[in-house]
Structure formats: C-alpha cells, structure tokens
Short mmCIF file of C-alpha atoms in Angstrom, two decimals:
data_model
loop_
_atom_site.label_atom_id
_atom_site.label_comp_id
_atom_site.label_asym_id
_atom_site.label_seq_id
_atom_site.Cartn_x
_atom_site.Cartn_y
_atom_site.Cartn_z
CA MET A 216 129.87 103.64 112.82
CA ALA A 217 127.61 100.98 114.34
CA ILE A 218 126.17 97.77 112.88
CA PHE A 219 122.64 96.63 113.68
CA ASP A 220 121.80 93.13 112.45
CA GLY A 221 118.60 92.47 114.36
CA VAL A 222 116.26 92.63 111.37
CA GLU A 223 113.81 89.77 110.85
CA PRO A 224 111.95 88.87 107.65
CA ASN A 225 108.69 90.83 107.66
CA PRO A 226 110.36 93.42 109.94
CA LYS A 227 108.65 94.08 113.24
CA ASP A 228 108.06 97.24 115.23
CA THR A 229 110.32 95.67 117.87
CA ASN A 230 113.15 95.44 115.31
CA VAL A 231 112.78 99.17 114.69
CA ARG A 232 112.80 99.85 118.43
CA ASP A 233 116.02 97.89 118.90
CA GLY A 234 117.65 99.54 115.89
CA LEU A 235 116.62 102.97 117.11
CA ALA A 236 118.38 102.31 120.42
CA VAL A 237 121.63 101.63 118.53
CA PHE A 238 121.11 104.67 116.29
CA ARG A 239 120.72 106.96 119.30
CA ARG A 240 123.38 105.36 121.49
CA GLU A 241 126.01 105.69 118.77
CA GLN A 242 124.80 109.17 117.77
CA CYS A 243 124.40 108.17 114.13
CA ASP A 244 123.35 110.68 111.50
CA ILE A 245 122.92 108.44 108.43
CA ILE A 246 121.39 105.01 107.84
CA VAL A 247 122.88 102.48 105.41
CA THR A 248 120.68 99.46 104.71
CA VAL A 249 122.08 96.33 103.05
CA GLY A 250 119.89 93.50 101.83
CA GLY A 251 116.35 93.21 100.53
CA GLY A 252 113.05 94.68 101.58
CA SER A 253 113.27 93.74 105.25
CA PRO A 254 116.42 95.74 106.12
CA HIS A 255 115.35 98.60 103.86
CA ASP A 256 111.94 98.87 105.52
CA CYS A 257 113.44 98.49 108.98
CA GLY A 258 115.93 101.25 108.16
CA LYS A 259 113.11 103.51 107.05
CA GLY A 260 111.27 102.68 110.26
CA ILE A 261 114.33 103.61 112.32
CA GLY A 262 114.53 106.90 110.44
CA ILE A 263 110.85 107.59 111.12
CA ALA A 264 111.14 106.70 114.81
CA ALA A 265 114.23 108.90 115.16
CA THR A 266 112.39 111.95 113.87
CA HIS A 267 108.77 111.44 114.95
CA GLU A 268 107.18 111.05 118.38
CA GLY A 269 104.83 108.27 119.42
CA ASP A 270 104.03 104.80 118.16
CA LEU A 271 104.94 104.00 114.58
CA TYR A 272 101.48 102.57 113.94
CA GLN A 273 99.93 106.03 114.25
CA TYR A 274 101.72 107.03 111.04
CA ALA A 275 100.14 104.26 108.95
CA GLY A 276 98.64 105.76 105.83
CA ILE A 277 99.69 108.17 103.11
CA GLU A 278 101.85 111.26 103.68
CA THR A 279 101.49 111.28 107.46
CA LEU A 280 105.14 112.14 108.15
CA THR A 281 105.95 115.75 108.98
CA ASN A 282 109.71 115.77 109.51
CA PRO A 283 112.66 114.88 107.26
CA LEU A 284 114.32 111.52 107.93
CA PRO A 285 118.08 111.00 108.27
CA PRO A 286 119.69 110.28 104.87
CA ILE A 287 119.24 106.62 103.88
CA VAL A 288 121.61 104.76 101.55
CA ALA A 289 120.00 101.52 100.37
CA VAL A 290 122.37 98.84 99.05
CA ASN A 291 120.13 96.24 97.46
CA THR A 292 120.95 92.52 97.24
CA THR A 293 117.67 91.05 95.94
CA ALA A 294 115.48 91.66 92.90
CA GLY A 295 111.95 91.96 94.17
CA THR A 296 110.74 94.38 96.81
CA ALA A 297 112.09 97.60 95.26
CA SER A 298 111.98 99.13 98.75
CA GLU A 299 115.30 100.75 97.93
CA VAL A 300 113.54 103.07 95.46
CA THR A 301 110.06 103.48 96.93
CA ARG A 302 108.23 105.59 99.49
CA HIS A 303 106.71 102.58 101.26
CA CYS A 304 107.72 101.36 104.71
CA VAL A 305 105.99 98.08 105.63
CA LEU A 306 106.22 96.88 109.24
CA THR A 307 104.40 94.39 111.47
CA ASN A 308 102.64 95.42 114.67
CA THR A 309 103.70 92.62 117.02
CA GLU A 310 100.74 93.14 119.35
CA THR A 311 98.02 92.85 116.70
CA LYS A 312 100.02 90.76 114.18
CA VAL A 313 98.91 93.14 111.44
CA LYS A 314 101.19 94.65 108.84
CA PHE A 315 100.90 98.39 108.38
CA VAL A 316 102.25 100.66 105.66
CA ILE A 317 103.66 104.15 106.05
CA VAL A 318 103.67 105.77 102.61
CA SER A 319 105.58 109.03 102.30
CA TRP A 320 108.03 110.62 99.92
CA ARG A 321 110.12 111.32 103.03
CA ASN A 322 110.83 107.57 103.16
CA LEU A 323 112.59 107.58 99.79
CA PRO A 324 116.28 106.67 100.20
CA SER A 325 118.74 109.39 99.25
CA VAL A 326 120.91 106.90 97.36
CA SER A 327 120.04 103.47 95.99
CA ILE A 328 122.60 100.94 94.77
CA ASN A 329 121.54 97.96 92.64
CA ASP A 330 124.44 95.71 91.62
CA PRO A 331 123.59 92.27 90.17
CA LEU A 332 126.95 90.99 91.40
CA LEU A 333 125.52 91.26 94.92
CA MET A 334 122.60 89.04 93.89
CA ILE A 335 124.49 86.13 92.33
CA GLY A 336 124.86 84.14 95.54
CA LYS A 337 121.20 84.26 96.55
CA PRO A 338 119.44 80.87 96.93
CA ALA A 339 117.00 79.73 94.25
CA ALA A 340 113.99 79.82 96.59
CA LEU A 341 114.73 83.42 97.60
CA THR A 342 115.28 84.40 93.97
CA ALA A 343 111.94 82.84 93.04
CA ALA A 344 109.99 84.51 95.84
CA THR A 345 111.46 87.97 95.33
CA GLY A 346 111.04 87.65 91.57
CA MET A 347 107.34 86.90 91.96
CA ASP A 348 107.09 89.89 94.29
CA ALA A 349 108.45 92.05 91.47
CA LEU A 350 105.97 90.52 89.01
CA THR A 351 103.12 91.24 91.42
CA HIS A 352 104.28 94.85 91.73
CA ALA A 353 104.30 95.23 87.96
CA VAL A 354 100.94 93.55 87.37
CA GLU A 355 99.16 95.40 90.17
CA ALA A 356 100.62 98.74 89.09
CA TYR A 357 99.56 98.07 85.49
CA ILE A 358 95.94 97.27 86.39
CA SER A 359 95.69 99.89 89.17
CA LYS A 360 92.99 102.55 89.11
CA ASP A 361 95.80 105.06 89.63
CA ALA A 362 97.90 103.95 86.65
CA ASN A 363 99.01 106.42 84.01
CA PRO A 364 101.01 106.16 80.76
CA VAL A 365 104.34 106.63 82.54
CA THR A 366 103.69 103.92 85.14
CA ASP A 367 102.27 101.68 82.40
CA ALA A 368 105.51 101.91 80.43
CA ALA A 369 107.59 100.88 83.45
CA ALA A 370 105.21 98.09 84.46
CA MET A 371 105.02 96.64 80.95
CA GLN A 372 108.77 96.44 80.56
CA ALA A 373 109.08 94.91 84.03
CA ILE A 374 106.57 92.17 83.15
CA ARG A 375 108.40 91.47 79.90
CA LEU A 376 111.80 91.22 81.60
CA ILE A 377 110.55 88.99 84.41
CA ALA A 378 108.84 86.58 82.02
CA ARG A 379 112.08 86.26 80.06
CA ASN A 380 114.60 86.12 82.91
CA LEU A 381 113.19 84.84 86.21
CA ARG A 382 113.34 81.16 85.28
CA GLN A 383 116.97 81.55 84.21
CA ALA A 384 117.94 83.42 87.39
CA VAL A 385 116.37 80.67 89.52
CA ALA A 386 117.89 77.84 87.49
CA LEU A 387 121.42 79.27 87.50
CA GLY A 388 122.08 81.95 90.08
CA SER A 389 125.40 82.87 88.47
CA ASN A 390 123.68 83.89 85.22
CA LEU A 391 124.75 87.53 85.36
CA GLN A 392 122.60 88.62 82.41
CA ALA A 393 119.47 87.17 83.99
CA ARG A 394 120.39 88.72 87.34
CA GLU A 395 120.94 92.13 85.75
CA ASN A 396 117.66 91.97 83.86
CA MET A 397 115.81 90.99 87.03
CA ALA A 398 117.43 93.92 88.84
CA TYR A 399 116.16 96.24 86.10
CA ALA A 400 112.72 94.61 86.26
CA SER A 401 112.48 95.04 90.01
CA LEU A 402 113.53 98.69 89.72
CA LEU A 403 110.98 99.38 86.96
CA ALA A 404 108.20 97.63 88.87
CA GLY A 405 109.08 99.72 91.92
CA MET A 406 108.95 102.92 89.87
CA ALA A 407 105.53 101.85 88.60
CA PHE A 408 103.86 101.01 91.90
CA ASN A 409 105.56 103.89 93.70
CA ASN A 410 103.28 106.13 91.65
CA ALA A 411 100.36 103.89 90.62
CA ASN A 412 100.00 101.99 93.91
CA LEU A 413 99.04 98.31 94.21
CA GLY A 414 95.89 96.27 94.89
CA TYR A 415 94.25 93.31 96.59
CA VAL A 416 97.19 90.92 96.19
CA HIS A 417 99.33 93.05 98.47
CA ALA A 418 96.44 93.94 100.77
CA MET A 419 95.79 90.22 101.29
CA ALA A 420 99.46 89.18 101.39
CA HIS A 421 100.08 91.64 104.21
CA GLN A 422 97.60 89.70 106.34
CA LEU A 423 99.43 86.43 105.66
CA GLY A 424 102.73 88.07 106.53
CA GLY A 425 101.43 89.66 109.71
CA LEU A 426 99.50 86.66 111.04
CA TYR A 427 101.73 83.81 109.85
CA ASP A 428 105.04 85.56 109.18
CA MET A 429 104.83 84.13 105.65
CA PRO A 430 107.55 85.32 103.23
CA HIS A 431 106.04 88.25 101.36
CA GLY A 432 107.02 87.10 97.88
CA VAL A 433 105.55 83.63 98.47
CA ALA A 434 102.28 85.12 99.72
CA ASN A 435 102.05 87.34 96.65
CA ALA A 436 102.86 84.47 94.30
CA VAL A 437 100.17 82.18 95.72
CA LEU A 438 97.51 84.89 95.65
CA LEU A 439 98.33 86.59 92.33
CA PRO A 440 96.55 84.18 89.92
CA HIS A 441 93.41 84.12 92.08
CA VAL A 442 93.20 87.88 92.50
CA ALA A 443 93.93 88.28 88.79
CA ARG A 444 90.95 86.06 87.97
CA TYR A 445 88.78 88.14 90.31
CA ASN A 446 89.96 91.38 88.66
CA LEU A 447 89.78 90.10 85.09
CA ILE A 448 86.25 91.33 84.37
CA ALA A 449 87.21 94.87 85.40
CA ASN A 450 89.57 95.26 82.44
CA PRO A 451 90.10 92.15 80.29
CA GLU A 452 92.01 94.16 77.70
CA ILE A 453 94.83 94.85 80.16
CA PHE A 454 95.07 91.17 81.06
CA ALA A 455 95.25 90.33 77.36
CA ASP A 456 98.17 92.76 77.16
CA ILE A 457 99.82 91.01 80.12
CA ALA A 458 99.47 87.65 78.36
CA GLU A 459 101.27 89.03 75.32
CA LEU A 460 103.97 90.66 77.46
CA MET A 461 104.59 87.27 79.06
CA GLY A 462 105.14 85.68 75.67
CA GLU A 463 101.73 84.14 75.06
CA ASN A 464 100.38 83.91 71.51
CA ILE A 465 96.98 85.59 71.59
CA THR A 466 96.49 85.89 67.83
CA GLY A 467 92.88 85.22 66.86
CA LEU A 468 91.64 84.91 70.44
CA SER A 469 88.78 86.83 71.94
CA THR A 470 89.74 89.40 74.54
CA LEU A 471 88.49 87.18 77.36
CA ASP A 472 90.32 84.11 76.08
CA ALA A 473 93.51 86.15 75.70
CA ALA A 474 93.06 87.50 79.23
CA GLU A 475 92.76 83.95 80.57
CA LYS A 476 96.15 83.22 79.04
CA ALA A 477 97.69 85.82 81.35
CA ILE A 478 96.47 83.91 84.39
CA ALA A 479 97.77 80.65 82.92
CA ALA A 480 101.16 82.23 82.19
CA ILE A 481 101.48 83.60 85.74
CA THR A 482 100.57 80.22 87.22
CA ARG A 483 102.98 78.34 84.97
CA LEU A 484 105.85 80.67 85.84
CA SER A 485 105.15 80.27 89.54
CA MET A 486 105.08 76.47 89.23
CA ASP A 487 108.22 76.35 87.09
CA ILE A 488 110.27 78.11 89.76
CA GLY A 489 109.01 75.99 92.64
CA ILE A 490 106.60 78.33 94.41
CA PRO A 491 104.02 76.52 96.61
CA GLN A 492 100.60 76.71 94.99
CA HIS A 493 98.24 76.43 97.97
CA LEU A 494 97.88 78.29 101.25
CA ARG A 495 97.07 75.02 103.04
CA ASP A 496 100.62 73.88 102.32
CA LEU A 497 101.92 76.96 104.16
CA GLY A 498 100.14 76.43 107.46
CA VAL A 499 97.25 78.83 106.87
CA LYS A 500 93.96 78.16 108.69
CA GLU A 501 90.59 78.61 107.01
CA ALA A 502 89.15 79.95 110.24
CA ASP A 503 91.30 83.08 109.83
CA PHE A 504 89.89 84.01 106.40
CA PRO A 505 87.04 86.26 107.62
CA TYR A 506 89.39 88.26 109.86
CA MET A 507 92.07 88.51 107.16
CA ALA A 508 89.45 89.61 104.62
CA GLU A 509 88.25 92.34 106.97
CA MET A 510 91.77 93.61 107.57
CA ALA A 511 92.75 93.37 103.89
CA LEU A 512 90.02 95.81 102.92
CA LYS A 513 91.45 98.29 105.46
CA ASP A 514 94.96 97.96 104.03
CA GLY A 515 96.15 101.03 102.13
CA ASN A 516 96.83 98.97 99.01
CA ALA A 517 93.19 97.94 98.65
CA PHE A 518 91.90 101.29 97.46
CA SER A 519 93.59 101.27 94.05
CA ASN A 520 92.38 97.79 93.09
CA PRO A 521 90.45 97.96 89.78
CA ARG A 522 87.46 96.04 91.17
CA LYS A 523 85.80 96.96 94.46
CA GLY A 524 85.13 93.94 96.66
CA ASN A 525 83.58 93.11 100.00
CA GLU A 526 84.68 90.91 102.88
CA GLN A 527 82.83 87.87 101.56
CA GLU A 528 84.52 88.15 98.16
CA ILE A 529 87.99 88.58 99.65
CA ALA A 530 87.43 85.60 101.94
CA ALA A 531 86.35 83.61 98.87
CA ILE A 532 89.62 84.48 97.13
CA PHE A 533 91.53 83.23 100.17
CA ARG A 534 89.53 79.97 99.94
CA GLN A 535 90.30 79.61 96.24
CA ALA A 536 94.00 79.96 97.04
CA PHE A 537 93.70 77.51 99.93
#
C-alpha cells in the first residue's frame, strides 16, 4: 500500500503525473480516493494514465478511452461534486491553464462510499461551495437538452433537498440530518448529470478554475443566477418548476414571473450561505472575458445547454457576473 497526498484543488495534470509515479513504483493494482472531487478526479486521471499512452489532454471528450482502468474505490467526504458516482474526470492543463474533461463510463468508480459522518467536520465555506456545486448539477441536468424523465426525477429531488438542507448544513456542520440529506442530494444530482450532461455554467466555471484556480463550487455559484437568466427564455416552464421545488409560492403568477422566482431563490440561497456574489471580488480580470468565452464554447458541457449562444453572449454573461 502507498499513500499519495499531492492532490491540489482543481487537480492538475502534474498531480496525475506525480501520482502515477507512485502507482507504478509501488506496483499498485487498485486506487482508493478519499475526499471530494479533486482526489476523485485525480485518481481517475491516474487510472487513465496507467492504462493509456500519451498526454492526458488527447483524451478530452466523450468515450475516448479504450482500455479498462484499475478498480477505483471512492470514499467521499463532501456533498457536491458527485465525482464518486460519475463518468467525468476534470483536470487542468498546466501549460494552457485550461480545464479539460474526459467523459467515459470507464471512469466510473467500482465502489462509492458516501457517509455523512465523514462530512460533519467540514468548514462552513467548503460546505457552502460544494452544496452550490450540487445545486448547479441538478439545475443544469434538469434544463439540459439531453434530459429525460429519469434524470428529471433525480434532479428535481436533488433541488428540493438542497433548498431545504444546505442552509442548515452550513449553519451547523454537526447537523447529521442536514448532512445526510445533502449527501443524498449530491448523489441524485450526480446521477442526473451523469446521464443528462450539464451546460454553460460548468463550461464557464471551468475557465475560471483553469485560469484563476478558483474553487469550482464558488465559480458555479456566482455564475448560476446569470446563466439561468440567459437560459430562462428557452424553457420558462422548467424554471417555474425550479422555483416551486425551492419552496417559492408561484400560485397565480404567470409562467415568466414564476420563472423569475427561481433566479431569486437561487441568489438568495447563495447569499444566505456566504458565497461571494461578484467575479471582481475573486480577482477576475475583465480583459480575460473574450478568451474565456471562446474556450467555454469549446468545453464539452456547452453542447447540452438549452440555449445556443455565441462568444459575445457568453462574454456578456461573464460581465453581468463581474
């Protein structure tokens, strides 16, 4: 047995390289990841690198892997990324500072362990950020062009659970019921987007993570209300549903007014749990918006967004969030 603890937040291709060296030196045949999305994704990356030749970046995309990975056991300690139950491996190319996604059913861990007792000690800020990541997964899966009734059911319940439990989990980390419900919500949201895919929030957040090393959940949380407003005209009925799932009273409202309540509910939740509301407060530079918009539209998550945008529109969303 060997322990590798060289994983950074927003795991890098260099982290995978270093972990692979340990994996090979110690002649390991199984990978156990403990933590949140960063160690899980790094572990998947090590598994890919151990079984595939060449640079990891060449496998960016969907179902590009040709060989089985070593068995992966994912022990999860946060409620948010759902990497422990999904086929996504998200890594950062340290040369280009761009996040890339390798999507393959071969990435799916053999065993996943979610125990809320492992989540009780997590800081409030981490709980908030990962919780908003889970909400973004659920919302984007629900509005995705690739959604279906099965993914809708999982996404809807995830939204409902997050709206009812995230504030409590942030306010009192030892609230076991809230922690358990958030663990369920994260799992359900992961099941939803694992099959329905995501959208522009994640495509844009990946650019913030790659260029600025911004925590993924924070990037999602800041962008979600603005992307939701952009997407609203594509399917206002779904956003009205989201408002109701989040506890808003939409009785007697027009569909558009009810849909607006979803955006208000998302924003209020984010503010209540202490998430920064503006990209300018996180060190982002306006000059980078055109480049980030260009790269966001090339991200694999962009293609299932319910509204098709262009670089100017994506840059405008970045400015609205600024």
